[in-house]
């Protein structure tokens, strides 16, 4: 049976002293079953390549567990499953081996934390090179990096999920890593062969796919059982806005800008049984706080609608 989930961005606080139980309870009261825990909101973006000890994740594992314990406990008390999580990410630190090494160490810690919090799926962005003609080198870099993480994921009992990405240079948006389903499948299968087990899967981001004009049904059919988690949100097919599904269109009084019917058919035909997870934090920032509960409830109702359609 399909479940519905939502990420904690804009829902649960950065500081556990702010009572994360309240944030999780808002999701539970809205009807959600699962949570997408965002490890990236706890650090500053550029600190991921810092080597001066300023990164949040430079703390020891015991210190990090102490920090995240209130979140883990709050989810348990609210009977919410921490089904997936998103790791910190940064662009490839070209020529800076110290920065790359730091990113690797951070990801090892996040994998360990995900395992400790009993989160089965962790999304980690692959590195993107700005040169669209250097895909072969990009793949070598990513394969080497993720292969180093495989033993730690195995120890933690975590499946690492790559995601379909995009790159915007000036006013031009183009395919990023794994935005092509053939490339996505190649990455996952090769990494699993090297790991000698199913240690890698895929996170399909429908908002990214819509921006790039991807064939959503074809993408899902090619992924098949490799698909483990979802990022469901909508945009105007120009900007990555992370809006609520069915609330954007390309033109006045037009249909939804995203091909949701292809998503429904694709998930149905590959027998997807995970969580319908919404990555719609923007809606919780733009709406007045007094409407937050209504926004969450509305989003959950969309999840119920999608689940019924997928279920046939």
Tab-separated table of C-alpha atoms in Angstrom:
chain	number	residue	atom	x	y	z
A	1	UNK	CA	0.000	0.000	0.000
A	2	UNK	CA	1.374	3.401	-0.986
A	3	UNK	CA	2.098	5.844	1.795
A	4	UNK	CA	2.402	9.622	1.756
A	5	UNK	CA	5.375	11.569	3.031
A	6	UNK	CA	6.727	15.089	3.243
A	7	UNK	CA	10.150	16.499	3.870
A	8	UNK	CA	10.831	18.444	7.050
A	9	UNK	CA	12.172	21.593	5.412
A	10	UNK	CA	10.009	24.421	6.714
A	11	UNK	CA	8.199	22.028	9.054
A	12	UNK	CA	10.677	21.010	11.723
A	13	UNK	CA	13.131	23.394	13.283
A	14	UNK	CA	16.904	23.480	12.928
A	15	UNK	CA	17.386	23.681	16.663
A	16	UNK	CA	16.126	20.669	18.644
A	17	UNK	CA	15.501	23.009	21.590
A	18	UNK	CA	12.590	24.355	19.517
A	19	UNK	CA	10.690	21.116	20.188
A	20	UNK	CA	10.859	19.120	16.930
A	21	UNK	CA	7.941	17.047	18.268
A	22	UNK	CA	5.613	19.897	17.298
A	23	UNK	CA	6.854	19.907	13.709
A	24	UNK	CA	6.501	16.156	13.318
A	25	UNK	CA	3.063	16.250	14.920
A	26	UNK	CA	1.930	18.753	12.293
A	27	UNK	CA	2.801	16.214	9.635
A	28	UNK	CA	1.052	13.424	11.524
A	29	UNK	CA	-2.086	15.509	12.041
A	30	UNK	CA	-2.153	16.308	8.320
A	31	UNK	CA	-2.287	12.572	7.637
A	32	UNK	CA	1.269	11.819	6.498
A	33	UNK	CA	2.822	8.425	7.202
A	34	UNK	CA	6.476	9.077	6.388
A	35	UNK	CA	9.100	11.812	6.623
A	36	UNK	CA	11.924	12.892	4.339
A	37	UNK	CA	14.629	14.027	6.762
A	38	UNK	CA	16.833	16.792	5.369
A	39	UNK	CA	20.376	16.594	6.697
A	40	UNK	CA	21.413	19.507	4.462
A	41	UNK	CA	19.509	22.180	6.411
A	42	UNK	CA	21.833	21.956	9.392
A	43	UNK	CA	24.970	23.353	7.765
A	44	UNK	CA	25.959	26.279	5.594
A	45	UNK	CA	26.466	25.322	1.954
A	46	UNK	CA	30.108	26.380	1.610
A	47	UNK	CA	31.103	24.774	4.903
A	48	UNK	CA	30.931	21.410	3.158
A	49	UNK	CA	34.238	22.183	1.470
A	50	UNK	CA	35.775	23.962	4.481
A	51	UNK	CA	38.787	22.385	6.108
A	52	UNK	CA	39.000	24.657	9.163
A	53	UNK	CA	36.598	22.724	11.378
A	54	UNK	CA	33.712	25.165	10.842
A	55	UNK	CA	31.312	22.650	9.285
A	56	UNK	CA	28.426	21.421	11.430
A	57	UNK	CA	29.340	17.848	10.480
A	58	UNK	CA	32.887	18.190	11.768
A	59	UNK	CA	31.456	17.166	15.126
A	60	UNK	CA	32.083	13.619	16.307
A	61	UNK	CA	29.501	10.903	15.698
A	62	UNK	CA	28.523	10.823	19.418
A	63	UNK	CA	28.029	14.609	19.343
A	64	UNK	CA	25.945	14.390	16.177
A	65	UNK	CA	23.817	11.590	17.602
A	66	UNK	CA	23.189	13.693	20.691
A	67	UNK	CA	22.066	16.582	18.479
A	68	UNK	CA	19.731	14.464	16.329
A	69	UNK	CA	18.331	12.322	19.154
A	70	UNK	CA	15.339	14.688	19.715
A	71	UNK	CA	14.381	14.361	16.043
A	72	UNK	CA	14.660	10.587	16.126
A	73	UNK	CA	12.616	10.418	19.318
A	74	UNK	CA	9.985	12.871	18.031
A	75	UNK	CA	9.373	10.798	14.898
A	76	UNK	CA	8.966	7.672	17.011
A	77	UNK	CA	6.573	9.389	19.427
A	78	UNK	CA	4.476	10.653	16.504
A	79	UNK	CA	4.472	7.213	14.838
A	80	UNK	CA	6.068	8.617	11.701
A	81	UNK	CA	8.491	6.515	9.667
A	82	UNK	CA	11.740	8.212	8.654
A	83	UNK	CA	11.534	6.650	5.203
A	84	UNK	CA	14.125	8.688	3.325
A	85	UNK	CA	16.621	11.477	3.814
A	86	UNK	CA	18.623	13.977	1.815
A	87	UNK	CA	22.356	14.372	2.386
A	88	UNK	CA	24.277	17.662	2.156
A	89	UNK	CA	25.530	18.463	-1.336
A	90	UNK	CA	28.020	20.761	-3.040
A	91	UNK	CA	29.352	21.325	-6.524
A	92	UNK	CA	32.475	19.400	-7.458
A	93	UNK	CA	35.543	21.097	-5.881
A	94	UNK	CA	37.649	21.002	-9.023
A	95	UNK	CA	41.344	20.588	-8.188
A	96	UNK	CA	40.823	20.781	-4.407
A	97	UNK	CA	41.541	17.323	-3.007
A	98	UNK	CA	41.252	18.519	0.596
A	99	UNK	CA	37.739	19.816	-0.051
A	100	UNK	CA	36.763	16.596	-1.827
A	101	UNK	CA	38.106	14.572	1.080
A	102	UNK	CA	36.044	16.664	3.487
A	103	UNK	CA	32.865	16.070	1.482
A	104	UNK	CA	33.592	12.338	1.571
A	105	UNK	CA	34.028	12.361	5.357
A	106	UNK	CA	30.787	14.301	5.831
A	107	UNK	CA	28.868	11.826	3.694
A	108	UNK	CA	30.278	8.912	5.688
A	109	UNK	CA	28.957	10.518	8.881
A	110	UNK	CA	25.557	11.238	7.349
A	111	UNK	CA	25.294	7.625	6.171
A	112	UNK	CA	26.080	6.457	9.710
A	113	UNK	CA	23.469	8.832	11.132
A	114	UNK	CA	20.858	7.637	8.648
A	115	UNK	CA	21.517	4.045	9.688
A	116	UNK	CA	21.280	4.956	13.368
A	117	UNK	CA	17.981	6.776	12.749
A	118	UNK	CA	16.748	3.706	10.816
A	119	UNK	CA	16.350	5.636	7.574
A	120	UNK	CA	16.581	3.083	4.745
A	121	UNK	CA	17.118	5.468	1.792
A	122	UNK	CA	19.553	8.369	1.585
A	123	UNK	CA	19.639	10.681	-1.437
A	124	UNK	CA	23.118	11.954	-2.321
A	125	UNK	CA	23.573	14.248	-5.319
A	126	UNK	CA	26.223	13.137	-7.794
A	127	UNK	CA	28.785	15.759	-8.802
A	128	UNK	CA	28.116	17.796	-11.916
A	129	UNK	CA	30.770	19.215	-14.196
A	130	UNK	CA	29.886	22.423	-16.019
A	131	UNK	CA	31.260	21.075	-19.293
A	132	UNK	CA	28.484	19.122	-21.095
A	133	UNK	CA	31.130	17.487	-23.286
A	134	UNK	CA	32.971	15.955	-20.326
A	135	UNK	CA	30.400	13.321	-19.345
A	136	UNK	CA	32.941	10.496	-19.408
A	137	UNK	CA	35.155	12.229	-16.836
A	138	UNK	CA	32.086	13.156	-14.799
A	139	UNK	CA	31.118	9.505	-14.611
A	140	UNK	CA	34.624	8.443	-13.567
A	141	UNK	CA	34.604	11.011	-10.757
A	142	UNK	CA	31.174	9.985	-9.513
A	143	UNK	CA	31.757	6.258	-9.762
A	144	UNK	CA	34.955	6.560	-7.732
A	145	UNK	CA	33.300	8.758	-5.114
A	146	UNK	CA	30.186	6.637	-4.599
A	147	UNK	CA	32.132	3.392	-4.621
A	148	UNK	CA	34.070	4.679	-1.610
A	149	UNK	CA	30.769	5.171	0.221
A	150	UNK	CA	29.400	1.687	-0.489
A	151	UNK	CA	31.068	-0.096	2.484
A	152	UNK	CA	29.752	2.528	4.901
A	153	UNK	CA	26.246	2.263	3.459
A	154	UNK	CA	26.431	-1.522	3.811
A	155	UNK	CA	27.461	-1.236	7.452
A	156	UNK	CA	24.644	1.228	8.149
A	157	UNK	CA	22.014	-0.748	6.239
A	158	UNK	CA	21.333	2.221	3.960
A	159	UNK	CA	20.574	2.345	0.226
A	160	UNK	CA	22.220	5.371	-1.440
A	161	UNK	CA	19.972	6.976	-4.047
A	162	UNK	CA	21.211	9.131	-6.901
A	163	UNK	CA	18.897	11.801	-8.321
A	164	UNK	CA	18.136	13.255	-11.756
A	165	UNK	CA	19.653	16.744	-11.787
A	166	UNK	CA	19.716	19.827	-13.979
A	167	UNK	CA	22.233	22.609	-14.566
A	168	UNK	CA	21.391	26.237	-15.284
A	169	UNK	CA	24.067	28.381	-16.916
A	170	UNK	CA	22.875	31.929	-17.467
A	171	UNK	CA	19.372	31.553	-18.880
A	172	UNK	CA	19.978	28.076	-20.279
A	173	UNK	CA	18.843	24.973	-18.387
A	174	UNK	CA	20.258	21.650	-19.525
A	175	UNK	CA	20.429	18.058	-18.374
A	176	UNK	CA	22.624	17.358	-15.383
A	177	UNK	CA	23.869	14.033	-14.054
A	178	UNK	CA	21.351	11.181	-14.373
A	179	UNK	CA	18.762	13.426	-16.061
A	180	UNK	CA	18.813	10.938	-18.923
A	181	UNK	CA	17.221	7.590	-17.950
A	182	UNK	CA	19.836	5.612	-19.893
A	183	UNK	CA	22.601	7.314	-17.936
A	184	UNK	CA	20.726	6.862	-14.650
A	185	UNK	CA	20.366	3.120	-15.204
A	186	UNK	CA	24.021	2.835	-16.246
A	187	UNK	CA	25.155	4.568	-13.045
A	188	UNK	CA	23.001	2.473	-10.713
A	189	UNK	CA	23.795	-0.859	-12.334
A	190	UNK	CA	27.536	-0.219	-12.472
A	191	UNK	CA	27.695	0.929	-8.851
A	192	UNK	CA	25.725	-2.113	-7.706
A	193	UNK	CA	28.028	-4.414	-9.672
A	194	UNK	CA	31.060	-2.865	-8.022
A	195	UNK	CA	29.400	-3.132	-4.602
A	196	UNK	CA	28.448	-6.748	-5.396
A	197	UNK	CA	24.974	-6.122	-3.987
A	198	UNK	CA	22.011	-3.773	-4.343
A	199	UNK	CA	23.467	-0.842	-2.402
A	200	UNK	CA	22.374	1.927	-4.802
A	201	UNK	CA	18.970	3.020	-6.030
A	202	UNK	CA	17.322	6.072	-7.543
A	203	UNK	CA	15.328	9.102	-6.456
A	204	UNK	CA	13.116	10.427	-9.253
A	205	UNK	CA	12.537	14.180	-9.013
A	206	UNK	CA	9.524	14.996	-11.160
A	207	UNK	CA	10.106	18.754	-10.903
A	208	UNK	CA	13.550	18.413	-12.452
A	209	UNK	CA	12.135	16.129	-15.130
A	210	UNK	CA	9.424	18.666	-15.976
A	211	UNK	CA	11.954	21.481	-16.345
A	212	UNK	CA	13.918	19.396	-18.826
A	213	UNK	CA	10.929	18.125	-20.754
A	214	UNK	CA	11.757	14.513	-19.906
A	215	UNK	CA	9.440	11.685	-20.896
A	216	UNK	CA	8.300	10.801	-17.382
A	217	UNK	CA	6.662	7.476	-18.240
A	218	UNK	CA	9.687	6.285	-20.196
A	219	UNK	CA	12.018	7.359	-17.391
A	220	UNK	CA	10.070	5.405	-14.769
A	221	UNK	CA	9.747	2.329	-16.945
A	222	UNK	CA	13.493	2.264	-17.502
A	223	UNK	CA	14.197	2.669	-13.793
A	224	UNK	CA	11.828	-0.116	-12.807
A	225	UNK	CA	12.838	-1.630	-9.438
A	226	UNK	CA	15.800	0.736	-9.213
A	227	UNK	CA	13.345	3.471	-8.201
A	228	UNK	CA	13.301	3.659	-4.404
A	229	UNK	CA	12.108	7.167	-3.506
A	230	UNK	CA	10.410	10.212	-5.010
A	231	UNK	CA	10.609	13.993	-4.906
A	232	UNK	CA	7.137	15.205	-5.884
A	233	UNK	CA	6.641	18.903	-6.536
A	234	UNK	CA	5.744	21.225	-9.371
A	235	UNK	CA	7.085	24.289	-11.157
A	236	UNK	CA	6.481	26.436	-14.227
A	237	UNK	CA	8.943	24.286	-16.227
A	238	UNK	CA	11.458	27.149	-16.054
A	239	UNK	CA	12.429	27.492	-12.382
A	240	UNK	CA	12.855	24.833	-9.688
A	241	UNK	CA	10.106	26.281	-7.477
A	242	UNK	CA	9.103	23.213	-5.426
A	243	UNK	CA	5.426	24.086	-5.469
A	244	UNK	CA	2.421	21.947	-4.620
A	245	UNK	CA	1.353	19.601	-7.454
A	246	UNK	CA	-1.489	20.784	-9.683
A	247	UNK	CA	-0.893	24.447	-8.797
A	248	UNK	CA	1.283	25.522	-11.745
A	249	UNK	CA	0.555	25.875	-15.436
A	250	UNK	CA	2.536	27.074	-18.433
A	251	UNK	CA	-0.144	29.512	-19.489
A	252	UNK	CA	-3.363	31.166	-18.287
A	253	UNK	CA	-6.136	28.642	-17.546
A	254	UNK	CA	-3.964	25.861	-18.908
A	255	UNK	CA	-3.505	22.351	-17.625
A	256	UNK	CA	-0.948	21.485	-14.976
A	257	UNK	CA	2.566	22.173	-16.211
A	258	UNK	CA	3.665	18.686	-15.143
A	259	UNK	CA	2.590	15.413	-16.748
A	260	UNK	CA	1.118	13.818	-13.634
A	261	UNK	CA	-0.788	11.218	-15.651
A	262	UNK	CA	2.500	9.797	-16.915
A	263	UNK	CA	3.770	9.635	-13.338
A	264	UNK	CA	0.633	7.786	-12.278
A	265	UNK	CA	0.851	5.295	-15.150
A	266	UNK	CA	4.574	4.802	-14.710
A	267	UNK	CA	4.417	4.132	-10.976
A	268	UNK	CA	1.478	1.798	-11.532
A	269	UNK	CA	3.226	-0.168	-14.264
A	270	UNK	CA	6.473	-0.668	-12.326
A	271	UNK	CA	4.486	-1.607	-9.200
A	272	UNK	CA	6.038	1.127	-7.077
A	273	UNK	CA	5.232	0.514	-3.399
A	274	UNK	CA	7.223	3.178	-1.553
A	275	UNK	CA	6.229	6.595	-0.276
A	276	UNK	CA	4.681	9.391	-2.327
A	277	UNK	CA	7.006	11.984	-0.899
A	278	UNK	CA	6.398	15.709	-1.391
A	279	UNK	CA	9.326	18.121	-1.608
A	280	UNK	CA	7.176	21.244	-1.358
A	281	UNK	CA	8.859	23.419	1.258
A	282	UNK	CA	8.288	26.570	-0.778
A	283	UNK	CA	4.561	26.380	-0.067
A	284	UNK	CA	5.243	26.516	3.665
A	285	UNK	CA	7.446	29.587	3.257
A	286	UNK	CA	5.087	31.541	1.003
A	287	UNK	CA	1.867	30.826	2.902
A	288	UNK	CA	1.129	32.684	6.156
A	289	UNK	CA	1.976	30.593	9.198
A	290	UNK	CA	-1.710	30.467	10.113
A	291	UNK	CA	-2.345	28.528	6.883
A	292	UNK	CA	0.479	26.033	7.420
A	293	UNK	CA	-1.812	23.247	8.620
A	294	UNK	CA	-4.136	23.786	5.657
A	295	UNK	CA	-1.189	23.626	3.251
A	296	UNK	CA	0.033	20.358	4.741
A	297	UNK	CA	-3.462	18.851	4.719
A	298	UNK	CA	-4.038	19.901	1.108
A	299	UNK	CA	-0.722	18.361	0.075
A	300	UNK	CA	-1.603	15.122	1.842
A	301	UNK	CA	-4.971	15.026	0.060
A	302	UNK	CA	-3.109	15.220	-3.245
A	303	UNK	CA	-1.060	12.247	-2.074
A	304	UNK	CA	-4.241	10.286	-1.363
A	305	UNK	CA	-5.554	11.197	-4.820
A	306	UNK	CA	-2.338	10.026	-6.497
A	307	UNK	CA	-2.251	6.829	-4.448
A	308	UNK	CA	-5.796	5.917	-5.487
A	309	UNK	CA	-5.045	6.607	-9.143
A	310	UNK	CA	-1.817	4.587	-9.032
A	311	UNK	CA	-3.591	1.783	-7.259
A	312	UNK	CA	-5.927	1.584	-10.201
